[in-house]
PDB file of C-alpha atoms in Angstrom:
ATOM      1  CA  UNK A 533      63.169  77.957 135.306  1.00 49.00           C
ATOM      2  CA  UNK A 534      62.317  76.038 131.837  1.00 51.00           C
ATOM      3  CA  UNK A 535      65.754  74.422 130.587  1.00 50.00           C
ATOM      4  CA  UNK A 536      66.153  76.526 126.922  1.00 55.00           C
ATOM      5  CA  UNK A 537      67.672  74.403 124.625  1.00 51.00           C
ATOM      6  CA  UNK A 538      69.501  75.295 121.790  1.00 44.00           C
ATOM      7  CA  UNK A 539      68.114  75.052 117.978  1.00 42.00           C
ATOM      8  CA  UNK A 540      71.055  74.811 116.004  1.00 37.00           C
ATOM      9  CA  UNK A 541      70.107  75.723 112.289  1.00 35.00           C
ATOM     10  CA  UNK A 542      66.954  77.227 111.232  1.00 39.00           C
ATOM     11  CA  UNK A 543      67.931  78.903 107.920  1.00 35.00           C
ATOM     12  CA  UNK A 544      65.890  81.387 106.229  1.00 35.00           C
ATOM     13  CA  UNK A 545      66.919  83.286 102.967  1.00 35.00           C
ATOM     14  CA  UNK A 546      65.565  86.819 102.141  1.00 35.00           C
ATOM     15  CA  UNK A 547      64.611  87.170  98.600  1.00 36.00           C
ATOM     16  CA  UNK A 548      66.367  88.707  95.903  1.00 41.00           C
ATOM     17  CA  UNK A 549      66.304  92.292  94.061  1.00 41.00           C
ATOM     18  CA  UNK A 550      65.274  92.114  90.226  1.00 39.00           C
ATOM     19  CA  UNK A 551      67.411  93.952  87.403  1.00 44.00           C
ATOM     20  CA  UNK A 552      64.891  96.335  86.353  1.00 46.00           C
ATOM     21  CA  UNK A 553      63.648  97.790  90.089  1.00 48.00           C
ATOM     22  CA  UNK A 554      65.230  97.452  93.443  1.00 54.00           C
ATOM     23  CA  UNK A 555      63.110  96.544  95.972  1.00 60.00           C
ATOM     24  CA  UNK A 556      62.173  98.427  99.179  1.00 63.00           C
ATOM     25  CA  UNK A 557      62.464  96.613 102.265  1.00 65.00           C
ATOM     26  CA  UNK A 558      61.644  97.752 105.713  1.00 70.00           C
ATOM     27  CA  UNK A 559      63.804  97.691 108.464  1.00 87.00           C
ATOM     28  CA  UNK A 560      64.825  95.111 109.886  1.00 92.00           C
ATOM     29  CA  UNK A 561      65.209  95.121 113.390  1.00 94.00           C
ATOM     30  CA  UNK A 562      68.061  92.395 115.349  1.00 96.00           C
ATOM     31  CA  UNK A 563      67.361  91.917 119.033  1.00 97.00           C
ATOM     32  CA  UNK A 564      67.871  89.378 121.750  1.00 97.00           C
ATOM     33  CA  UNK A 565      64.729  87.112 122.295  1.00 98.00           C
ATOM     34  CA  UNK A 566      62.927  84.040 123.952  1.00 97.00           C
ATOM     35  CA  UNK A 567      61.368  82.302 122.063  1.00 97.00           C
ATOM     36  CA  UNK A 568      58.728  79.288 123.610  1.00 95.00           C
ATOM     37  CA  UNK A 569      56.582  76.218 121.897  1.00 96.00           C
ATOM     38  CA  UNK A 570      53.219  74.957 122.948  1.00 96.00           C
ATOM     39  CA  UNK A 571      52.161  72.129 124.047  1.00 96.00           C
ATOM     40  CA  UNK A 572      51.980  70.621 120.399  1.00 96.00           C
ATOM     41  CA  UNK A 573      55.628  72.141 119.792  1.00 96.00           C
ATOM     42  CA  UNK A 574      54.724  75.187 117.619  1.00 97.00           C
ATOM     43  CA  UNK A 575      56.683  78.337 118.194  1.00 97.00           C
ATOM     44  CA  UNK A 576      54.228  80.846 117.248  1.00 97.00           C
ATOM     45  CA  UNK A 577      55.554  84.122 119.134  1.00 97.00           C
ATOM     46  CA  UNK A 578      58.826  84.883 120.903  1.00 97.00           C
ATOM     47  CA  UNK A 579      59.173  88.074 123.202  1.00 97.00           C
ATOM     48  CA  UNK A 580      62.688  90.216 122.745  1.00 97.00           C
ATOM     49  CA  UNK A 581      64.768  91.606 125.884  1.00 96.00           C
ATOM     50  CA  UNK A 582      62.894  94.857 125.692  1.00 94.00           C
ATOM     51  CA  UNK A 583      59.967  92.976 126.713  1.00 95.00           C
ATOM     52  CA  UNK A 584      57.830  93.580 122.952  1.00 96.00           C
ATOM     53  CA  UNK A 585      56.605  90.294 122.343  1.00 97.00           C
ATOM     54  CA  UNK A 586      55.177  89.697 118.682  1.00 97.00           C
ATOM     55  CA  UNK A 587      53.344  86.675 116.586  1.00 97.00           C
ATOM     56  CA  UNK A 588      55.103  84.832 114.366  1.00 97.00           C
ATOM     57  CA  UNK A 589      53.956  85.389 110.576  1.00 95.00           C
ATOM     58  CA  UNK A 590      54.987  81.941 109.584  1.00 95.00           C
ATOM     59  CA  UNK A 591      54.937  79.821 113.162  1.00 96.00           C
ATOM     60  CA  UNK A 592      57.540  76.874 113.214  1.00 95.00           C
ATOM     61  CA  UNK A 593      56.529  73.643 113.658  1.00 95.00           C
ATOM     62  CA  UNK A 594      57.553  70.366 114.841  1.00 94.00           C
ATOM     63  CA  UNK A 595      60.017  71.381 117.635  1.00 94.00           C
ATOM     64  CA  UNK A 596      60.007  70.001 121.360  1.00 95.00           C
ATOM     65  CA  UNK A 597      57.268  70.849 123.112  1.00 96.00           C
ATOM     66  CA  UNK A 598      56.831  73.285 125.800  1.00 95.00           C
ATOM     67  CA  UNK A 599      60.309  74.786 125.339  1.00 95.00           C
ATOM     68  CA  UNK A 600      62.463  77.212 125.623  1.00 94.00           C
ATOM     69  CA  UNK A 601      65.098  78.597 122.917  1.00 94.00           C
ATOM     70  CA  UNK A 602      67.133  82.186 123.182  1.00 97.00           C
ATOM     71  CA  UNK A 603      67.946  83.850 120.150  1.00 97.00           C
ATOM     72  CA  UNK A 604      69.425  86.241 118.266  1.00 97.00           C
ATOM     73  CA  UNK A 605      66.386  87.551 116.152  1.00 97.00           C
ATOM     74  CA  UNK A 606      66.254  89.400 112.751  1.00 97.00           C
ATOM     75  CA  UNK A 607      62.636  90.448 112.113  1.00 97.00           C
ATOM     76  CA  UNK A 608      60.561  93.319 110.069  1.00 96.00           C
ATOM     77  CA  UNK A 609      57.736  94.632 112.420  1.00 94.00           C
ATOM     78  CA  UNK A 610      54.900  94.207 110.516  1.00 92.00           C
ATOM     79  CA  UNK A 611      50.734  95.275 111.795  1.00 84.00           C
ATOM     80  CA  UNK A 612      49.241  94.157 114.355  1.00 90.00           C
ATOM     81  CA  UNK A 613      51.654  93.145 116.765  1.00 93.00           C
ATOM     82  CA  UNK A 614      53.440  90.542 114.205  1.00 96.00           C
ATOM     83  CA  UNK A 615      56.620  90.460 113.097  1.00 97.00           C
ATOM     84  CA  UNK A 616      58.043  88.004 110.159  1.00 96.00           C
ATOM     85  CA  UNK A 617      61.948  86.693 110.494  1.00 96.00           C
ATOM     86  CA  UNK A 618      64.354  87.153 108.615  1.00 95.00           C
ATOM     87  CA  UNK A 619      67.481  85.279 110.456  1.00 94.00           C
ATOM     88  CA  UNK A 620      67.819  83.438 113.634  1.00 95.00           C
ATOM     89  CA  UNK A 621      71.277  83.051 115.264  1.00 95.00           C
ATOM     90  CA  UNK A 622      71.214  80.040 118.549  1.00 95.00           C
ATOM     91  CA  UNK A 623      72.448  81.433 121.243  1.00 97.00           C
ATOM     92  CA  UNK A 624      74.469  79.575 123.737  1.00 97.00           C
ATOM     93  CA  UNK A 625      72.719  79.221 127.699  1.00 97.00           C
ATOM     94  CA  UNK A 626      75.699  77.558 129.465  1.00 96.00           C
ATOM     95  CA  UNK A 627      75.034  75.161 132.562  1.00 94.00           C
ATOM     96  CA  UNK A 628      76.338  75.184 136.069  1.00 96.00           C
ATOM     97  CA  UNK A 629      79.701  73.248 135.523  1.00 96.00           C
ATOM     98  CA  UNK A 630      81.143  73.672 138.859  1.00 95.00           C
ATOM     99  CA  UNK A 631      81.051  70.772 139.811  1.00 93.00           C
ATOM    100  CA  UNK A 632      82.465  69.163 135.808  1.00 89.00           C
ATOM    101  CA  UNK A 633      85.718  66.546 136.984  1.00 84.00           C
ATOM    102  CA  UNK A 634      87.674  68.875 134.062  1.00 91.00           C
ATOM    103  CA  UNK A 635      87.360  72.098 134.761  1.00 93.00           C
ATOM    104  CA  UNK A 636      88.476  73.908 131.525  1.00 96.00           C
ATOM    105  CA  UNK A 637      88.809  77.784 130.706  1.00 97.00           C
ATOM    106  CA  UNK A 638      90.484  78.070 127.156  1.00 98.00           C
ATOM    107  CA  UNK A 639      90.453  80.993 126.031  1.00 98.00           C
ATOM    108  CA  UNK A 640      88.422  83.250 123.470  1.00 98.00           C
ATOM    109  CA  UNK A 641      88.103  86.781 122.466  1.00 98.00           C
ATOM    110  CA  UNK A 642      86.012  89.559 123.956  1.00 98.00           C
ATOM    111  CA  UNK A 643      83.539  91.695 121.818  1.00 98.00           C
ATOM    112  CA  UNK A 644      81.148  93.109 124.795  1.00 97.00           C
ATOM    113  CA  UNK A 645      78.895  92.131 127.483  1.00 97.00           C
ATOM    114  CA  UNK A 646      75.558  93.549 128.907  1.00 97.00           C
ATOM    115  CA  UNK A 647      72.058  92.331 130.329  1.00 96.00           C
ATOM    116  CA  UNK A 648      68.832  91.965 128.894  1.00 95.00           C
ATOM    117  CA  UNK A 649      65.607  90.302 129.528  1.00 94.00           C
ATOM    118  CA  UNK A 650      66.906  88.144 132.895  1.00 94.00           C
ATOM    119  CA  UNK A 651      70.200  87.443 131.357  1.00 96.00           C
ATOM    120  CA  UNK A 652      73.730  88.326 131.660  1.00 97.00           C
ATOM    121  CA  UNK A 653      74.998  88.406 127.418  1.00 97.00           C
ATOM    122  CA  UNK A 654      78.335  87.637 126.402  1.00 98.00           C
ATOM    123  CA  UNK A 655      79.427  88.542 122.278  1.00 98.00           C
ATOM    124  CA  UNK A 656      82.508  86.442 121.912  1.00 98.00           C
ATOM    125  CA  UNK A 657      84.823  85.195 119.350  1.00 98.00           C
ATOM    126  CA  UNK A 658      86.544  81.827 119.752  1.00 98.00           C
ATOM    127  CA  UNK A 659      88.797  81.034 117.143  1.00 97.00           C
ATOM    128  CA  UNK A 660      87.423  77.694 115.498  1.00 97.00           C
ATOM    129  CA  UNK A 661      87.136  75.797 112.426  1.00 96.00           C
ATOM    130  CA  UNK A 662      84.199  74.729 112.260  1.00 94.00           C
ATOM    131  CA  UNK A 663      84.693  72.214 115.213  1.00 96.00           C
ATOM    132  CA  UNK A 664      82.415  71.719 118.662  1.00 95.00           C
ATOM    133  CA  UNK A 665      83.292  73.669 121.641  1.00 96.00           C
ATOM    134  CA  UNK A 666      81.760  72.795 125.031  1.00 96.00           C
ATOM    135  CA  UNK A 667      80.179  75.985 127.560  1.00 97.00           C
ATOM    136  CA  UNK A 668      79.211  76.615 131.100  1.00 97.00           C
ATOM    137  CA  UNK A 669      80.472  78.354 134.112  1.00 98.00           C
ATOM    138  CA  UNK A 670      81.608  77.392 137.242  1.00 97.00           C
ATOM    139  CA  UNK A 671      80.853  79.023 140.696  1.00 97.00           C
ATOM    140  CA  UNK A 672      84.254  80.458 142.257  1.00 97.00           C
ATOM    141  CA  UNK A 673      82.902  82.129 145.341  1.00 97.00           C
ATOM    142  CA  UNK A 674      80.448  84.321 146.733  1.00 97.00           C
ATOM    143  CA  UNK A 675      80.343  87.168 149.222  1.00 97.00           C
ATOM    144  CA  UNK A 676      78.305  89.538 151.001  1.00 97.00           C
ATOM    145  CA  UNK A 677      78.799  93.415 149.473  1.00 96.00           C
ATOM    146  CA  UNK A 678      78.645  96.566 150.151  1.00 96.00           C
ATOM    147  CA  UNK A 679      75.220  97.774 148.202  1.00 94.00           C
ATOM    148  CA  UNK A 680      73.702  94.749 151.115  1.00 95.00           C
ATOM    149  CA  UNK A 681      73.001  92.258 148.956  1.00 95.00           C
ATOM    150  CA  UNK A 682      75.220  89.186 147.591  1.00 96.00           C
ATOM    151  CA  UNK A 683      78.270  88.973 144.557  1.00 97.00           C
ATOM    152  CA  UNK A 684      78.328  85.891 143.347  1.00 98.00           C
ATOM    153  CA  UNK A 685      81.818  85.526 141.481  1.00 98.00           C
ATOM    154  CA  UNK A 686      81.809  83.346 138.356  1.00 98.00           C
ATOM    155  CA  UNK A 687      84.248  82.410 135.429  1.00 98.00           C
ATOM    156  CA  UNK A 688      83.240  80.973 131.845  1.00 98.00           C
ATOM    157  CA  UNK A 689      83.927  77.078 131.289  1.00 98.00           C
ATOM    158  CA  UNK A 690      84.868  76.800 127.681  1.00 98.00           C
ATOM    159  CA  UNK A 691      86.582  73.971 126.450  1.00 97.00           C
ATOM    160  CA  UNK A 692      88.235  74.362 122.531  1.00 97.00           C
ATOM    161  CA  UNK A 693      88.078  70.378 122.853  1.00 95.00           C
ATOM    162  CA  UNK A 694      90.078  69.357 119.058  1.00 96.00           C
ATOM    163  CA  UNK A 695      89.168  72.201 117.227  1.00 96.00           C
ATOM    164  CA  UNK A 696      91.526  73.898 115.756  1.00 96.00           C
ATOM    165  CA  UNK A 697      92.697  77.739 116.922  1.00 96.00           C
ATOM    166  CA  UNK A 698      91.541  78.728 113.171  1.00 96.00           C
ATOM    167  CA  UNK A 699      89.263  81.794 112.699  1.00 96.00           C
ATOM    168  CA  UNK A 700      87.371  83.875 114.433  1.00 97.00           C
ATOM    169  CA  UNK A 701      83.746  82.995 114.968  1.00 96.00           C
ATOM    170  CA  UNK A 702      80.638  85.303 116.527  1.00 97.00           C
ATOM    171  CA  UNK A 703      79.077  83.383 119.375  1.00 97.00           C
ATOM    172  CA  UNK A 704      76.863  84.918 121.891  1.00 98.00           C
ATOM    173  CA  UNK A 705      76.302  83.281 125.203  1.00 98.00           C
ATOM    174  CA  UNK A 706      73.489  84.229 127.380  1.00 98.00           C
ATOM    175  CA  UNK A 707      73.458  83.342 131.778  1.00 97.00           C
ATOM    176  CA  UNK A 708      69.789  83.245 132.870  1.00 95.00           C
ATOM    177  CA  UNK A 709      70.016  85.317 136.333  1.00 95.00           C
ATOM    178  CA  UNK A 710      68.014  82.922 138.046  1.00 91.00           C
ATOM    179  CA  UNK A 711      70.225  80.173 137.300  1.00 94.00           C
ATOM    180  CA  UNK A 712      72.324  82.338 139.649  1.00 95.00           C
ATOM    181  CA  UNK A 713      70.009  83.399 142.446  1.00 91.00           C
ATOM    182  CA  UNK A 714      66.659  81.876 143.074  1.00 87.00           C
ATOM    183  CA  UNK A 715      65.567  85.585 143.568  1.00 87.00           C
ATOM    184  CA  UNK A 716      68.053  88.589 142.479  1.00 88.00           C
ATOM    185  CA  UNK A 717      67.479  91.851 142.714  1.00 87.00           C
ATOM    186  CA  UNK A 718      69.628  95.059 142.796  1.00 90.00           C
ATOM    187  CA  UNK A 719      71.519  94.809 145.121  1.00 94.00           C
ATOM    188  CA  UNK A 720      73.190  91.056 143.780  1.00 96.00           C
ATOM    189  CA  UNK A 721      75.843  91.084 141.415  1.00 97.00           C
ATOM    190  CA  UNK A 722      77.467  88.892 139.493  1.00 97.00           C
ATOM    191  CA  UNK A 723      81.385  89.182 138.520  1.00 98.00           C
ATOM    192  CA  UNK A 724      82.041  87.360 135.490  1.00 98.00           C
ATOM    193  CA  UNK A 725      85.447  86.371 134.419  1.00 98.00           C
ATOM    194  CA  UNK A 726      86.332  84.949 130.743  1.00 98.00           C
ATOM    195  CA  UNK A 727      89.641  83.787 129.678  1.00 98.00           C
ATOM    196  CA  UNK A 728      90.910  85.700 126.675  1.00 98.00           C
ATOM    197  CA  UNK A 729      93.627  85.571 124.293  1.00 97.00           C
ATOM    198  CA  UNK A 730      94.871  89.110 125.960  1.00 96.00           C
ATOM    199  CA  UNK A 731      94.309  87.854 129.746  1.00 97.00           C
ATOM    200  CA  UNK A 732      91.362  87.462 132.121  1.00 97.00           C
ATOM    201  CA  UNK A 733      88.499  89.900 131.680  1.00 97.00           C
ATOM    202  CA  UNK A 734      86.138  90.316 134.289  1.00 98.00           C
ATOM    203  CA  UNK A 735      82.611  91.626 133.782  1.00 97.00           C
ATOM    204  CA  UNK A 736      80.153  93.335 136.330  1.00 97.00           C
ATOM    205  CA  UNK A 737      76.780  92.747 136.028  1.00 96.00           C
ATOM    206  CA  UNK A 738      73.864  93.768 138.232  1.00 95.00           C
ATOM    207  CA  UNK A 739      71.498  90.538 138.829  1.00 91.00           C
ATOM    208  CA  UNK A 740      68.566  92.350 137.791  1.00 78.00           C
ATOM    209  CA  UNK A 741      65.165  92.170 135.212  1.00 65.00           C
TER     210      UNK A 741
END
């Protein structure tokens, strides 16, 4: 698997309505997506969990090249298989951090999880204030089950480090599957546990594309 990395700001800023007629926008569309640079490190397409790739209207460039970045992804669909953005949110992939010398599982809240395009998502809220907060999971066991394939039982790292318990903040984190299993299928699944500010939750996923 490519390592994704993380693009922390890319702002974009949608423009503005005049006094005397409102304009008509289409809709805009907010998915889950990879996005990948060239060998000259130009992103010029990215693909969204559903598996609809499009081309960039305005490519970035001067990124890393021949990389990987997940995304949260505002876009219009426009002809021809193009689509121009409107917002771009990073999206944290955590690394294995089983074997970290601090293992640490502060808590954070729980909006949802589900999977999408090879990924098991998490929508959380730590509280924050602005501060850096450190992710990854750690392996706690595995086990043969009863559908004949493997569980592989993980729990979130997440260390609040010095930031302040402050307000609540979006953040989604995304587990590639085959950071997991070299080759899941149906039968694997993954039980994830996060530590919340109401308790453990623990999440089924099946390991599937």
């Amino acid at each position: 698997m490519k390592k994704l990395l993380l693009l922390t700001i890319l702002a974009l800023s949608l423009a503005g309505c005049s006094e005397e007629k409102k304009e008509k926008y289409p809709p805009m569309v907010t998915e889950m997506a990879v996005m990948e640079s060239d060998a000259s490190g130009v992103i010029r397409s990215f693909t969204t969990d559903a598996g609809r790739s499009f081309t960039l209207v305005s490519p970035y460039t001067g990124v890393t090249p021949r990389a990987l970045w997940r995304f949260l992804v505002g876009f219009v669909e426009e002809t021809d298989g193009r689509a121009t953005v409107y917002s771009l949110e990073g999206v944290v992939v955590p690394r294995d951090s089983t074997h970290n010398a601090a293992v640490v599982r502060d808590p954070v809240g729980f909006v949802s999880g589900w999977t999408g395009g090879g990924f098991a998502n998490l929508h959380l809220t730590p509280k924050t204030k602005g501060g850096t907060h450190t992710w990854g999971y750690v392996r706690d066991s595995v086990y043969a089950n009863s559908l004949g394939g493997t569980t592989y039982c993980l729990s979130l790292f997440h260390r609040q480090g010095s930031d302040p318990l402050a307000y609540s903040a979006d953040t989604y984190v995304s587990i590639p599957f085959d950071s997991i299993a070299s080759e899941p299928d149906s039968t694997d699944l993954l039980e994830l546990t996060v530590a919340t500010f109401d308790g453990p939750r623990t999440v089924t996923f099946i390991l599937h594309r």
